[in-house]
Coordinates of C-alpha atoms in Angstrom, one line a residue:
M1 CA 166.5 102.7 94.5
R2 CA 169.6 100.9 93.0
R3 CA 168.2 101.3 89.4
R4 CA 168.0 105.1 89.7
P5 CA 171.6 105.9 89.7
R6 CA 172.1 103.7 86.6
T7 CA 169.3 105.2 84.9
A8 CA 170.5 108.9 85.7
V9 CA 174.0 107.8 84.3
A10 CA 172.4 106.2 81.2
L11 CA 170.3 109.3 80.4
A12 CA 173.2 111.7 81.1
A13 CA 175.6 109.7 78.9
T14 CA 172.8 109.4 76.1
G15 CA 172.4 113.2 76.1
L16 CA 176.1 113.9 76.0
L17 CA 176.5 111.2 73.2
M18 CA 173.7 112.8 71.2
L19 CA 175.6 116.2 71.4
C20 CA 179.0 114.6 70.3
L21 CA 177.4 112.7 67.4
A22 CA 175.6 116.0 66.3
L23 CA 179.0 117.9 66.5
L24 CA 180.7 115.1 64.5
T25 CA 178.0 115.2 62.0
I26 CA 178.3 118.9 61.6
V27 CA 182.2 118.7 61.2
I28 CA 182.1 116.0 58.7
A29 CA 179.2 117.6 56.8
V30 CA 181.1 120.8 56.5
G31 CA 184.3 119.0 55.6
A32 CA 182.7 117.3 52.7
R33 CA 181.5 120.7 51.1
G34 CA 183.6 122.6 48.5
D35 CA 185.9 119.4 47.5
G36 CA 187.0 119.0 51.0
R37 CA 188.6 122.5 51.2
T38 CA 186.2 123.8 53.8
E39 CA 186.1 122.8 57.5
V40 CA 184.8 124.0 60.9
V41 CA 187.4 126.2 62.7
V42 CA 186.4 127.3 66.3
G43 CA 189.3 129.5 67.8
S44 CA 192.4 127.3 68.1
W45 CA 190.4 124.2 67.1
D46 CA 190.3 123.0 63.5
A47 CA 188.4 120.0 62.2
D48 CA 191.0 117.4 63.0
A49 CA 191.4 118.6 66.6
I50 CA 187.5 118.5 67.1
L51 CA 187.5 115.0 65.7
S52 CA 190.2 114.0 67.7
V53 CA 188.3 114.8 70.8
A54 CA 184.6 114.2 69.8
G55 CA 185.4 110.8 68.4
P56 CA 186.8 109.1 71.5
A57 CA 184.3 110.9 73.7
S58 CA 181.5 109.6 71.7
A59 CA 183.0 106.0 71.9
L60 CA 183.5 106.3 75.7
L61 CA 179.9 107.7 76.0
L62 CA 178.5 104.7 73.9
L63 CA 180.3 102.3 76.1
V64 CA 179.0 103.9 79.4
V65 CA 175.5 103.9 78.0
L66 CA 175.8 100.1 77.2
C67 CA 177.3 99.4 80.6
A68 CA 174.8 101.4 82.5
I69 CA 171.6 99.8 80.7
R70 CA 170.3 96.9 83.0
A71 CA 169.8 94.0 80.6
P72 CA 168.0 90.7 81.6
R73 CA 170.1 87.5 81.2
W74 CA 168.6 86.6 77.8
W75 CA 169.8 90.1 76.5
L76 CA 173.3 89.5 77.5
L77 CA 173.9 87.5 74.3
L78 CA 173.3 91.1 72.6
F79 CA 174.8 93.4 75.0
V80 CA 178.2 91.5 75.8
P81 CA 179.2 91.8 72.0
L82 CA 178.1 95.1 71.8
R83 CA 180.0 96.4 75.1
L84 CA 183.1 94.5 73.5
A85 CA 182.7 96.1 70.2
A86 CA 182.3 99.7 71.8
G87 CA 185.5 99.0 73.8
V88 CA 187.3 98.2 70.5
V89 CA 185.9 101.3 69.0
L90 CA 187.2 103.4 71.9
L91 CA 190.7 102.1 71.7
G92 CA 190.8 102.7 67.9
A93 CA 189.5 106.2 68.3
L94 CA 192.1 106.8 70.9
L95 CA 194.9 105.4 68.8
L96 CA 193.8 107.6 65.9
A97 CA 193.5 110.7 68.3
A98 CA 197.1 109.9 69.4
F99 CA 198.2 110.6 65.8
T100 CA 196.3 113.8 65.2
T101 CA 197.1 115.6 68.5
G102 CA 200.0 118.1 68.9
G103 CA 198.9 120.3 66.2
T104 CA 198.5 124.0 66.3
V105 CA 196.1 126.6 64.7
V106 CA 197.3 130.2 65.1
P107 CA 196.1 133.6 63.4
L108 CA 198.1 134.7 60.5
V109 CA 199.3 138.0 62.1
V110 CA 200.3 141.2 60.2
D111 CA 201.8 144.1 62.2
G112 CA 200.2 142.7 65.2
C113 CA 196.8 142.3 63.7
R114 CA 194.7 139.5 62.5
S115 CA 194.7 139.0 58.7
G116 CA 191.6 137.0 58.6
Y117 CA 193.7 133.9 57.9
V118 CA 194.7 131.1 60.4
V119 CA 197.6 128.5 59.9
S120 CA 197.1 125.1 61.0
E121 CA 200.2 123.0 61.4
R122 CA 200.2 119.3 61.9
R123 CA 202.9 116.7 62.0
P124 CA 201.5 113.2 60.9
W125 CA 205.0 111.8 60.3
D126 CA 208.4 113.4 59.8
E127 CA 207.4 116.6 58.4
T128 CA 204.7 119.2 59.2
D129 CA 201.8 119.8 57.0
V130 CA 201.1 123.5 56.9
R131 CA 197.7 124.7 55.8
V132 CA 196.5 128.3 55.4
L133 CA 192.7 128.7 55.9
R134 CA 190.4 131.9 55.3
V135 CA 188.0 132.2 58.2
D136 CA 184.5 133.1 57.8
G137 CA 182.7 132.8 61.0
L138 CA 183.1 129.2 62.2
T139 CA 184.4 127.9 59.0
G140 CA 187.7 128.0 57.2
T141 CA 188.5 127.6 53.7
L142 CA 191.9 126.1 52.5
V143 CA 193.7 128.7 50.4
A144 CA 197.3 127.6 50.5
S145 CA 199.3 124.5 51.9
G146 CA 203.0 123.4 52.2
T147 CA 205.2 121.6 54.5
A148 CA 207.8 122.6 57.1
R149 CA 211.1 120.9 56.6
D150 CA 212.2 120.4 60.3
G151 CA 208.9 119.0 61.5
G152 CA 208.3 121.9 63.6
H153 CA 205.6 124.6 63.8
P154 CA 207.1 127.8 62.4
F155 CA 204.0 129.7 62.4
A156 CA 203.1 128.8 66.0
D157 CA 206.7 129.8 66.8
G158 CA 206.2 133.2 65.0
D159 CA 209.0 132.3 62.7
Y160 CA 207.8 133.8 59.5
R161 CA 207.3 137.3 57.8
V162 CA 204.5 138.7 56.1
V163 CA 205.0 141.6 53.6
S164 CA 201.8 143.6 52.2
D165 CA 201.6 145.5 49.2
G166 CA 198.1 146.6 49.8
E167 CA 196.4 144.0 47.5
N168 CA 198.3 140.8 48.4
L169 CA 200.0 139.3 51.7
R170 CA 203.4 137.6 50.8
V171 CA 204.3 135.0 53.6
R172 CA 207.6 133.4 53.9
S173 CA 209.8 131.4 56.3
S174 CA 213.1 129.9 56.1
R175 CA 211.4 126.6 57.5
L176 CA 209.0 126.1 54.6
T177 CA 209.7 123.9 51.6
G178 CA 208.3 125.8 48.7
P179 CA 207.8 129.1 47.5
T180 CA 206.1 132.3 49.3
F181 CA 202.5 132.0 50.2
V182 CA 200.7 134.7 48.2
L183 CA 197.4 135.6 49.9
P184 CA 194.8 138.3 48.9
V185 CA 194.3 141.0 51.5
L186 CA 191.0 140.7 53.2
A187 CA 189.0 143.4 54.5
G188 CA 191.1 145.0 57.3
P189 CA 189.9 145.5 60.8
V190 CA 188.1 148.7 61.3
S191 CA 189.0 149.4 65.2
G192 CA 192.1 150.4 66.7
S193 CA 192.4 147.2 68.5
C194 CA 192.7 145.2 65.3
G195 CA 189.3 143.8 65.6
L196 CA 190.3 142.4 69.0
P197 CA 187.9 142.6 71.9
D198 CA 188.2 145.9 74.0
G199 CA 191.2 146.1 76.4
Q200 CA 193.0 143.1 74.6
A201 CA 196.5 143.9 73.3
P202 CA 197.3 143.5 69.7
L203 CA 198.7 139.8 68.9
P204 CA 202.6 139.5 69.1
T205 CA 204.2 140.4 65.7
P206 CA 206.2 137.5 64.1
T207 CA 209.9 137.8 64.0
A208 CA 211.1 140.4 61.5
E209 CA 213.3 137.9 59.8
P210 CA 212.8 134.0 59.9
A211 CA 214.9 132.2 62.6
A212 CA 218.2 130.9 61.5
R213 CA 218.2 127.5 59.6
Q214 CA 219.1 124.5 61.6
S215 CA 222.8 123.2 61.3
E216 CA 221.8 120.1 59.8
E217 CA 220.0 121.7 56.9
G218 CA 223.4 123.1 55.6
P219 CA 224.8 126.6 55.1
A220 CA 222.1 129.4 54.7
P221 CA 222.5 131.4 51.6
A222 CA 224.2 134.8 52.1
P223 CA 222.0 137.9 51.6
L224 CA 222.2 139.3 48.2
L225 CA 220.7 142.5 47.3
G226 CA 219.8 142.0 43.7
D227 CA 217.3 140.3 41.3
T228 CA 218.1 136.6 41.3
R229 CA 215.0 135.5 39.4
A230 CA 216.9 134.7 36.2
E231 CA 219.6 132.5 38.0
V232 CA 216.6 130.5 39.6
A233 CA 214.9 130.0 36.2
R234 CA 218.2 128.9 34.8
M235 CA 218.7 126.3 37.5
V236 CA 215.1 125.2 36.8
Q237 CA 216.0 124.6 33.3
V238 CA 219.2 122.7 34.3
T239 CA 217.0 120.5 36.5
L240 CA 214.5 119.7 33.9
D241 CA 217.3 119.0 31.2
A242 CA 218.9 116.7 33.7
A243 CA 215.7 114.6 34.2
T244 CA 214.6 111.5 32.1
A245 CA 212.0 112.6 29.7
P246 CA 209.0 112.8 29.9
V247 CA 208.7 115.1 32.6
R248 CA 205.2 115.6 33.7
D249 CA 203.3 117.2 36.8
A250 CA 200.7 115.3 38.9
D251 CA 198.0 116.1 36.4
G252 CA 199.9 114.7 33.5
A253 CA 201.0 117.9 31.9
F254 CA 204.5 118.7 30.7
V255 CA 206.7 120.7 32.9
E256 CA 208.3 123.7 31.6
A257 CA 210.7 126.2 33.3
P258 CA 209.2 129.5 34.1
A259 CA 210.2 132.8 32.7
A260 CA 212.1 134.9 35.0
S261 CA 209.6 137.6 35.1
D262 CA 206.9 135.2 36.2
L263 CA 208.8 134.7 39.4
P264 CA 208.1 136.7 42.7
C265 CA 210.7 139.0 44.0
D266 CA 209.6 140.5 47.3
G267 CA 212.8 139.9 49.5
T268 CA 212.7 136.2 48.3
T269 CA 212.0 134.2 45.2
G270 CA 211.5 130.6 44.4
I271 CA 209.4 127.8 43.0
A272 CA 208.2 124.5 43.8
L273 CA 208.6 121.7 41.4
V274 CA 206.6 118.5 41.6
F275 CA 206.9 116.1 38.6
A276 CA 207.3 112.5 37.5
T277 CA 209.9 111.4 34.9
G278 CA 210.5 108.4 32.8
D279 CA 212.8 107.0 35.5
N280 CA 212.5 108.9 38.9
S281 CA 215.3 107.2 40.6
A282 CA 217.8 107.9 37.7
S283 CA 216.4 111.4 37.2
Y284 CA 216.9 112.1 41.0
A285 CA 220.6 111.1 40.8
S286 CA 221.0 113.1 37.7
I287 CA 219.5 116.2 38.8
L288 CA 221.6 116.2 42.1
A289 CA 224.8 115.5 39.8
A290 CA 223.8 118.4 37.6
W291 CA 223.6 120.8 40.6
D292 CA 226.9 119.4 41.9
A293 CA 228.4 120.3 38.4
E294 CA 227.2 123.9 38.7
G295 CA 229.4 124.1 41.8
F296 CA 226.7 123.9 44.4
S297 CA 227.8 122.4 47.8
A298 CA 225.9 119.3 48.9
D299 CA 224.2 118.7 52.3
R300 CA 221.6 116.3 53.7
A301 CA 218.8 116.7 56.0
M302 CA 216.1 114.1 57.1
Q303 CA 215.0 112.4 53.8
E304 CA 216.1 115.4 52.0
D305 CA 219.0 116.5 49.8
L306 CA 220.1 120.1 49.8
R307 CA 222.1 122.0 47.3
D308 CA 223.6 125.5 48.0
N309 CA 225.9 128.1 46.5
G310 CA 225.2 131.0 48.9
V311 CA 222.4 132.3 46.6
V312 CA 220.2 129.8 45.3
R313 CA 219.2 126.8 47.4
L314 CA 217.8 123.5 46.3
A315 CA 215.8 121.2 48.5
A316 CA 214.8 117.9 47.0
R317 CA 213.0 114.7 47.9
D318 CA 212.1 111.6 46.0
R319 CA 208.8 110.5 47.1
S320 CA 208.2 107.9 44.5
T321 CA 207.2 105.4 47.0
I322 CA 204.6 107.6 48.3
D323 CA 202.9 109.6 45.6
G324 CA 205.2 108.5 42.5
L325 CA 206.6 112.1 42.3
L326 CA 209.8 114.0 42.8
H327 CA 209.5 117.1 45.1
L328 CA 212.0 119.9 44.6
S329 CA 212.0 123.6 45.9
L330 CA 214.2 126.3 44.7
T331 CA 214.6 129.5 46.7
A332 CA 216.9 132.6 46.8
P333 CA 217.0 136.1 48.3
C334 CA 215.8 138.6 45.8
R335 CA 215.6 142.5 45.6
A336 CA 214.1 144.0 42.5
S337 CA 216.0 147.0 41.2

């Protein structure tokens, strides 16, 4: 009679362990497709969230199975190390999960309706990784990515704006480092409830304008009704001229300033520059000095240098110790005439 409870526990834990292992296998297998750009997305759970729960659960269930199995004395030489190993794996899985929890996965909303995209926001260290996924059933494909400068979750907070021209969605937020996300419009919802279940209200619409910038990020640019693309393109050229040659991107190609006509102008404009130079440290200092010489005011955020003249704004980071590259973004309000 004493063996029955332990046997039942072992069988139940084994069954649950098989389910968790199957879930882990599916998530990992899907993630391995398409150069790692595809992952499982279930509601507000992305692959990282699923793995952060299924991983520790699998380790815990394995430990329960090993402890529930009655082993003869001569088998203890095998089972004791296995139980200790399972405990170590559980602790490691819990530690890893602690670094991946706290993320959010929210639908990208256009006029209170789902757009067919979701946005995953996770903060592994001091900044938030923002990933836009196109959802197809229970999978999502990465279509755009960026970072949030304040380490927050602007999309979960509704601190973004989406402008549609019928063919593309232009997504912007004052808290993103980099240019506007430009996403193709997917097949729109066919029902009056925007594709939501009957009786369910439309999703909350994001704020009409991004929230005010944090004071430590420096003064926000003053609104300007005009086409500022030429000025942004000029400051890109100033930036590249100040860098120590050669200036190459992550793929080794030479970096050149864009033509003003190649930049967007849909309420905002901008460009992200990621490159390496002949001397990153000297180039970084020279670039900031060149912006200072142009009359831009200086400010400093967390691991980030800012320059602003009320129209064009520069956010710069030297990440040479991480990926060997300088990361800069230039943004400005823009209204095409």
